[in-house]
Short mmCIF file of C-alpha atoms in Angstrom, two decimals:
data_model
loop_
_atom_site.label_atom_id
_atom_site.label_comp_id
_atom_site.label_asym_id
_atom_site.label_seq_id
_atom_site.Cartn_x
_atom_site.Cartn_y
_atom_site.Cartn_z
CA MET D 1 205.35 -66.54 19.35
CA THR D 2 205.82 -68.02 22.83
CA ALA D 3 205.20 -66.15 26.05
CA LYS D 4 206.01 -66.97 29.63
CA THR D 5 205.24 -65.40 33.01
CA ASN D 6 207.01 -65.19 36.32
CA LYS D 7 204.46 -66.20 38.98
CA ALA D 8 206.48 -64.92 41.94
CA ASP D 9 207.48 -61.51 40.63
CA LYS D 10 204.66 -61.42 38.08
CA ILE D 11 207.00 -61.34 35.09
CA LYS D 12 206.26 -62.49 31.56
CA ALA D 13 209.37 -63.98 29.93
CA PRO D 14 210.57 -64.33 26.33
CA VAL D 15 208.29 -64.01 23.33
CA ASN D 16 210.03 -65.28 20.20
CA ASN D 17 209.64 -64.74 16.48
CA ASN D 18 211.88 -67.19 14.61
CA LYS D 19 213.30 -67.61 11.13
CA LEU D 20 215.09 -70.61 9.64
CA ARG D 21 218.41 -70.14 11.46
CA ASP D 22 216.55 -69.28 14.68
CA ASN D 23 215.40 -72.86 15.34
CA SER D 24 218.03 -73.28 18.04
CA SER D 25 216.86 -70.11 19.77
CA LYS D 26 213.28 -71.38 19.61
CA LEU D 27 214.45 -74.47 21.52
CA ILE D 28 216.39 -72.36 24.02
CA PHE D 29 213.72 -69.79 24.83
CA SER D 30 210.94 -72.36 25.06
CA ASP D 31 212.64 -73.82 28.14
CA ASN D 32 211.89 -72.27 31.57
CA ILE D 33 215.40 -72.81 32.95
CA LEU D 34 217.18 -71.27 29.97
CA SER D 35 214.65 -68.43 29.73
CA SER D 36 215.10 -67.52 33.37
CA GLN D 37 218.90 -67.69 33.04
CA PHE D 38 218.82 -65.39 30.01
CA LEU D 39 216.66 -62.79 31.73
CA ARG D 40 218.66 -63.02 34.94
CA ASP D 41 222.05 -62.75 33.24
CA TYR D 42 221.43 -60.36 30.35
CA ALA D 43 218.20 -58.35 30.75
CA ASP D 44 219.18 -55.06 32.30
CA MET D 45 216.41 -54.88 34.92
CA ASP D 46 216.65 -55.26 38.70
CA ILE D 47 213.26 -56.96 38.85
CA LEU D 48 214.70 -59.83 36.80
CA ARG D 49 217.90 -60.32 38.80
CA HIS D 50 216.52 -63.20 40.85
CA ILE D 51 214.02 -64.78 38.50
CA GLN D 52 213.95 -68.58 38.83
CA PRO D 53 212.64 -71.34 36.52
CA GLU D 54 209.74 -72.07 38.87
CA ASP D 55 208.62 -68.44 38.53
CA ILE D 56 207.94 -68.87 34.83
CA GLU D 57 204.56 -69.92 33.51
CA ASP D 58 203.52 -70.39 29.89
CA VAL D 59 200.69 -68.00 29.00
CA SER D 60 200.96 -67.98 25.22
CA GLU D 61 197.19 -67.85 24.77
CA ARG D 62 196.29 -65.35 27.48
CA TYR D 63 197.70 -62.52 29.58
CA VAL D 64 197.25 -62.32 33.33
CA PRO D 65 196.93 -59.03 35.34
CA LEU D 66 199.97 -57.21 36.69
CA TYR D 67 202.65 -59.00 34.73
CA VAL D 68 205.90 -57.41 33.57
CA ILE D 69 206.40 -58.69 30.03
CA SER D 70 209.78 -59.42 28.48
CA LEU D 71 209.55 -59.54 24.69
CA VAL D 72 212.66 -61.18 23.15
CA GLU D 73 213.19 -60.92 19.40
CA HIS D 74 216.02 -63.07 18.01
CA LYS D 75 217.94 -61.75 14.98
CA THR D 76 220.85 -63.04 12.92
CA ASN D 77 220.94 -60.05 10.55
CA VAL D 78 220.47 -56.31 11.02
CA GLU D 79 216.78 -55.50 10.49
CA TYR D 80 216.03 -51.80 10.31
CA ASN D 81 212.30 -52.06 10.98
CA VAL D 82 212.62 -54.12 14.16
CA ALA D 83 211.38 -51.24 16.35
CA MET D 84 208.09 -51.16 14.45
CA GLN D 85 207.93 -54.95 14.53
CA LEU D 86 208.32 -54.93 18.30
CA LEU D 87 205.73 -52.17 18.64
CA ARG D 88 203.20 -54.33 16.77
CA TYR D 89 203.86 -57.20 19.19
CA MET D 90 203.53 -54.86 22.18
CA VAL D 91 200.25 -53.38 20.97
CA HIS D 92 198.94 -56.89 20.32
CA ILE D 93 199.82 -57.93 23.87
CA TRP D 94 198.22 -54.81 25.36
CA GLU D 95 195.05 -55.25 23.29
CA ASP D 96 194.87 -58.89 24.30
CA TYR D 97 195.38 -57.92 27.92
CA GLU D 98 192.65 -55.26 27.73
CA LYS D 99 190.14 -57.73 26.26
CA GLU D 100 190.92 -60.28 28.95
CA MET D 101 190.54 -57.72 31.74
CA ASN D 102 187.26 -56.43 30.32
CA ARG D 103 186.00 -59.99 30.10
CA LEU D 104 186.85 -60.63 33.75
CA TYR D 105 185.86 -57.15 34.97
CA PRO D 106 183.44 -55.45 32.55
CA HIS D 107 184.51 -51.93 31.45
CA ILE D 108 187.59 -51.94 33.71
CA SER D 109 189.76 -50.43 30.95
CA SER D 110 187.65 -47.25 31.02
CA ARG D 111 188.41 -46.60 34.70
CA LYS D 112 190.86 -43.93 35.78
CA ASP D 113 193.18 -46.33 37.62
CA PHE D 114 193.40 -48.96 34.83
CA ARG D 115 196.96 -49.56 33.66
CA TYR D 116 198.50 -51.74 30.98
CA PRO D 117 201.36 -54.06 31.99
CA PRO D 118 204.91 -52.82 31.30
CA ILE D 119 206.81 -54.53 28.50
CA LEU D 120 210.59 -54.90 28.25
CA PRO D 121 211.46 -55.27 24.51
CA ILE D 122 214.76 -57.08 23.92
CA VAL D 123 216.55 -57.80 20.64
CA TYR D 124 218.99 -60.70 20.95
CA TYR D 125 221.39 -60.36 18.00
CA GLU D 126 223.75 -63.17 16.93
CA GLY D 127 225.09 -61.62 13.72
CA THR D 128 228.70 -60.50 13.29
CA ALA D 129 228.05 -57.22 11.44
CA ARG D 130 227.62 -54.10 13.59
CA TRP D 131 224.00 -53.43 14.57
CA THR D 132 223.14 -50.15 12.84
CA ALA D 133 219.35 -50.14 13.16
CA PRO D 134 217.96 -47.32 15.36
CA LEU D 135 217.04 -48.26 18.92
CA ASP D 136 214.29 -45.60 19.12
CA LEU D 137 211.14 -45.96 17.04
CA ALA D 138 210.99 -42.16 16.60
CA GLU D 139 214.11 -42.30 14.42
CA ARG D 140 212.10 -44.24 11.82
CA ILE D 141 209.54 -41.44 11.42
CA LEU D 142 210.05 -38.88 8.65
CA CYS D 143 210.76 -35.32 9.90
CA GLY D 144 210.30 -36.59 13.45
CA GLU D 145 212.26 -33.65 14.87
CA LEU D 146 209.33 -31.38 13.92
CA LEU D 147 206.99 -33.17 16.33
CA GLY D 148 209.38 -33.79 19.23
CA LYS D 149 207.60 -35.18 22.28
CA TYR D 150 204.43 -35.85 20.30
CA LEU D 151 206.09 -38.79 18.55
CA PRO D 152 205.77 -42.32 19.99
CA HIS D 153 209.14 -42.84 21.70
CA PHE D 154 210.27 -46.24 22.91
CA GLN D 155 213.60 -48.06 22.87
CA TYR D 156 214.43 -51.74 22.94
CA GLN D 157 217.34 -53.31 24.77
CA LEU D 158 219.97 -54.69 22.37
CA ILE D 159 221.94 -57.75 23.45
CA THR D 160 224.68 -58.42 20.89
CA LEU D 161 226.17 -61.88 21.34
CA HIS D 162 229.49 -61.11 19.64
CA ASP D 163 230.06 -58.12 21.93
CA ILE D 164 230.18 -60.51 24.90
CA SER D 165 233.55 -62.21 25.26
CA ASN D 166 233.87 -65.97 25.61
CA THR D 167 235.45 -65.39 29.01
CA ASP D 168 232.47 -63.37 30.24
CA LEU D 169 230.01 -65.95 28.93
CA LEU D 170 231.94 -68.76 30.57
CA ALA D 171 232.07 -66.85 33.85
CA LYS D 172 228.25 -66.94 34.08
CA GLY D 173 228.56 -70.70 34.58
CA ASP D 174 225.05 -71.58 33.39
CA GLU D 175 223.48 -73.43 30.51
CA ILE D 176 222.13 -70.37 28.65
CA SER D 177 225.63 -68.87 28.45
CA LEU D 178 226.94 -72.22 27.24
CA ALA D 179 224.26 -72.25 24.53
CA MET D 180 225.30 -68.71 23.58
CA LEU D 181 228.94 -69.84 23.42
CA ILE D 182 227.89 -72.59 21.02
CA ASN D 183 225.82 -70.21 18.86
CA LYS D 184 228.80 -67.87 18.73
CA ILE D 185 230.76 -70.45 16.71
CA GLN D 186 230.39 -69.43 13.06
CA THR D 187 233.93 -69.77 11.68
CA PRO D 188 236.94 -72.09 12.17
CA GLU D 189 238.54 -69.29 14.20
CA ASP D 190 235.51 -69.26 16.52
CA MET D 191 235.91 -73.00 16.97
CA THR D 192 239.58 -72.56 17.85
CA ALA D 193 238.67 -69.87 20.40
CA PHE D 194 236.11 -72.21 21.96
CA THR D 195 238.63 -75.04 22.30
CA GLY D 196 240.94 -72.62 24.13
CA LEU D 197 238.45 -72.23 26.99
CA SER D 198 238.89 -74.03 30.29
CA GLY D 199 237.70 -77.61 29.85
CA GLU D 200 237.17 -77.87 33.58
CA GLN D 201 234.87 -74.85 33.64
CA LEU D 202 232.95 -76.10 30.60
CA ASP D 203 232.47 -79.53 32.17
CA GLY D 204 231.46 -77.90 35.45
CA ILE D 205 228.51 -76.16 33.80
CA LEU D 206 226.99 -79.49 32.80
CA ARG D 207 227.70 -81.28 36.06
CA ASP D 208 224.15 -80.85 37.40
CA THR D 209 222.34 -80.04 34.14
CA PRO D 210 218.99 -81.84 33.77
CA GLU D 211 218.79 -84.39 30.97
CA HIS D 212 216.21 -82.40 29.01
CA LEU D 213 218.60 -79.41 28.88
CA LEU D 214 221.40 -81.67 27.66
CA ASP D 215 219.04 -82.73 24.90
CA ILE D 216 218.33 -79.08 23.94
CA LEU D 217 222.04 -78.20 23.92
CA SER D 218 222.74 -81.30 21.81
CA LYS D 219 220.16 -80.25 19.22
CA VAL D 220 221.52 -76.69 19.11
CA PHE D 221 225.08 -77.98 18.66
CA ARG D 222 224.08 -80.57 16.05
CA ALA D 223 222.32 -77.91 13.94
CA LEU D 224 225.41 -75.68 14.18
CA LEU D 225 227.86 -78.37 13.04
CA TYR D 226 225.68 -79.59 10.17
CA ASN D 227 225.34 -75.97 9.07
CA MET D 228 229.16 -75.86 8.94
CA HIS D 229 229.06 -78.91 6.58
CA MET D 230 231.02 -81.14 8.93
CA PRO D 231 231.05 -84.93 8.36
CA GLU D 232 228.17 -86.76 10.02
CA ASN D 233 230.38 -89.06 12.09
CA GLU D 234 232.33 -86.11 13.53
CA VAL D 235 229.10 -84.24 14.27
CA GLU D 236 227.59 -87.15 16.18
CA ASP D 237 230.86 -87.81 18.08
CA ALA D 238 230.94 -84.18 19.21
CA VAL D 239 227.23 -84.14 20.12
CA ALA D 240 227.69 -87.33 22.18
CA ARG D 241 230.18 -85.51 24.40
CA ILE D 242 227.51 -83.05 25.46
CA LYS D 243 225.31 -85.89 26.69
CA GLU D 244 228.38 -87.35 28.42
CA ARG D 245 228.88 -83.93 30.09
CA LYS D 246 232.34 -83.57 28.52
CA MET D 247 232.18 -80.11 26.99
CA GLY D 248 235.93 -79.65 27.43
CA ARG D 249 236.51 -82.43 24.88
CA LEU D 250 233.82 -81.27 22.48
CA PHE D 251 236.04 -80.97 19.40
CA GLU D 252 238.52 -83.70 20.30
CA ASN D 253 238.04 -85.72 17.10
CA VAL D 254 236.86 -82.87 14.90
CA THR D 255 239.35 -82.24 12.08
CA MET D 256 239.11 -78.81 10.55
CA ASP D 257 242.12 -77.38 8.75
CA ILE D 258 241.68 -73.64 9.21
CA GLN D 259 244.29 -72.80 6.58
CA ALA D 260 242.57 -75.16 4.16
CA GLU D 261 239.24 -73.50 4.95
CA ARG D 262 240.80 -70.13 4.25
CA ARG D 263 242.23 -71.41 0.97
CA ASN D 264 238.83 -72.83 0.04
CA ALA D 265 237.19 -69.53 0.87
CA ALA D 266 239.79 -67.63 -1.18
CA GLU D 267 239.30 -69.99 -4.12
CA ALA D 268 235.54 -69.63 -3.84
CA ARG D 269 235.88 -65.84 -3.84
CA ALA D 270 238.18 -66.00 -6.90
CA GLU D 271 235.69 -68.22 -8.72
CA LEU D 272 232.88 -65.86 -7.80
CA MET D 273 234.85 -62.87 -9.08
CA ALA D 274 235.57 -64.71 -12.34
CA VAL D 275 231.90 -65.55 -12.77
CA CYS D 276 230.92 -61.95 -12.02
CA LYS D 277 233.47 -60.68 -14.55
CA LYS D 278 232.17 -63.10 -17.16
CA LEU D 279 228.60 -61.97 -16.45
CA ASP D 280 229.65 -58.33 -16.83
CA THR D 281 231.24 -59.13 -20.21
CA MET D 282 228.13 -61.00 -21.32
CA GLN D 283 225.93 -58.11 -20.23
CA GLN D 284 228.08 -55.65 -22.20
CA GLU D 285 227.90 -57.88 -25.28
CA MET D 286 224.14 -58.19 -24.87
CA SER D 287 223.86 -54.43 -24.59
CA LEU D 288 225.83 -53.97 -27.83
CA LEU D 289 223.67 -56.56 -29.58
CA GLN D 290 220.53 -54.82 -28.39
CA GLN D 291 221.86 -51.49 -29.66
CA GLU D 292 222.65 -53.07 -33.04
CA GLN D 293 219.18 -54.62 -33.15
CA VAL D 294 217.62 -51.24 -32.43
CA SER D 295 219.72 -49.63 -35.17
CA VAL D 296 218.80 -52.33 -37.70
CA GLN D 297 215.12 -52.09 -36.76
CA GLN D 298 215.23 -48.33 -37.19
CA GLU D 299 216.73 -48.76 -40.66
CA LEU D 300 214.07 -51.32 -41.55
CA ASP D 301 211.32 -49.02 -40.30
CA SER D 302 212.77 -46.12 -42.28
CA ALA D 303 212.98 -48.21 -45.45
CA GLN D 304 209.40 -49.42 -44.99
CA GLN D 305 208.20 -45.85 -44.56
CA GLU D 306 210.01 -44.81 -47.74
CA ARG D 307 208.24 -47.60 -49.69
CA ASP D 308 204.87 -46.64 -48.20
CA ILE D 309 205.38 -42.97 -49.12
CA TYR D 310 206.43 -43.87 -52.66
CA ARG D 311 203.39 -46.12 -53.20
CA HIS D 312 201.09 -43.46 -51.71
CA ILE D 313 202.39 -40.86 -54.15
CA LEU D 314 202.00 -43.24 -57.11
CA ARG D 315 198.41 -44.11 -56.14
CA MET D 316 197.36 -40.47 -55.86
CA THR D 317 199.18 -39.55 -59.08
CA ALA D 318 197.39 -42.39 -60.89
CA ARG D 319 194.10 -40.86 -59.74
CA HIS D 320 195.25 -37.49 -61.21
CA CYS D 321 195.21 -35.77 -57.79
CA PRO D 322 196.62 -32.24 -57.73
CA ASP D 323 200.15 -31.79 -56.38
CA THR D 324 198.88 -29.71 -53.47
CA GLU D 325 196.48 -32.47 -52.44
CA ILE D 326 199.27 -35.07 -52.58
CA LEU D 327 201.51 -32.88 -50.42
CA ASP D 328 198.75 -32.35 -47.86
CA SER D 329 198.09 -36.09 -47.77
CA LEU D 330 201.78 -36.85 -47.17
CA MET D 331 201.94 -34.41 -44.26
CA HIS D 332 198.73 -35.80 -42.75
CA ASN D 333 199.37 -39.55 -43.17
CA PHE D 334 203.12 -39.67 -42.53
CA ASN D 335 203.52 -36.75 -40.13
CA LEU D 336 205.88 -34.89 -42.45
CA THR D 337 206.71 -31.21 -42.54
CA PRO D 338 205.91 -29.25 -45.74
CA LYS D 339 209.59 -29.32 -46.66
CA GLN D 340 209.89 -33.10 -46.08
CA ALA D 341 206.69 -33.77 -48.07
CA SER D 342 207.99 -31.68 -50.98
CA GLU D 343 211.34 -33.54 -50.97
CA LYS D 344 209.62 -36.96 -50.93
CA PHE D 345 207.33 -35.91 -53.79
CA LYS D 346 210.28 -34.69 -55.86
CA GLN D 347 212.34 -37.88 -55.15
CA ALA D 348 209.45 -40.12 -56.26
CA PHE D 349 209.50 -38.64 -59.78
CA GLU D 350 213.30 -38.43 -59.99
CA ASP D 351 213.53 -42.19 -59.28
#
């Protein structure tokens, strides 16, 4: 988790929790310039409209009084418990803040005028499926309608990357929107849409970009292309254009046959279906074999019981036990009914 603060407006900027695919977002939100651009462009709060890179301060290990906190959680898949996850982060921040304030000003949290800093929870979602997780924590509580206002209500702001058009992202004209444009590329069609953007506008974004931001964008783009299994030489050629500030020519030498990709995807799906069908057949055959094994085992068990009953009758007969005693013994030892015991006794002497 990383946290940042705005020194001028007393704002704490993105806190991130990252998974494997989120490495690029970790790079993005760890940078003051990109963090300030993201909050300025996409966080729906007036207090963040004019936040600048110099206003941001890293306070990952402590929380300073009177800071508005922006908690950014990056997701690539729909996660239904994200509201509870965010609440845990928020409570952790508030508890940490309370301890720090009590350390600086003993017992201040017990005073009437003590207040915890406000937190703006944001979920930044890059997935393509519709976000169907509830925005309000109360919706995750069983029979919540019975308690109404007594439930803990809070909502997070959802920023869905694929709901923002390429044109709107490009119109922002800053590096964070360019990074979001890059992260939006997940299919050959997305790549084609990117190449259709104004090369002049793309190049204009990088005209005055600091070298360290070019390096971040290069790493984000490199991870994306390698994830798409593109040849190494094409990846490095494309990445070099970012450092040359030539975003408009990003895919100039990249060869990707979209129709071929679609054919490959169709073939892969057909192979998968064939494998699934074969597995279903194997499972059915296994089920039949198991049923046959059960039937055979039942027959074996029945035959073994018949032999045990026959031997038991012979042993008791050899000891000259009365018939009634033998019948009672059969019912007791083999869990037979009086009728079954009588039939077994009769069969033993008929055989």
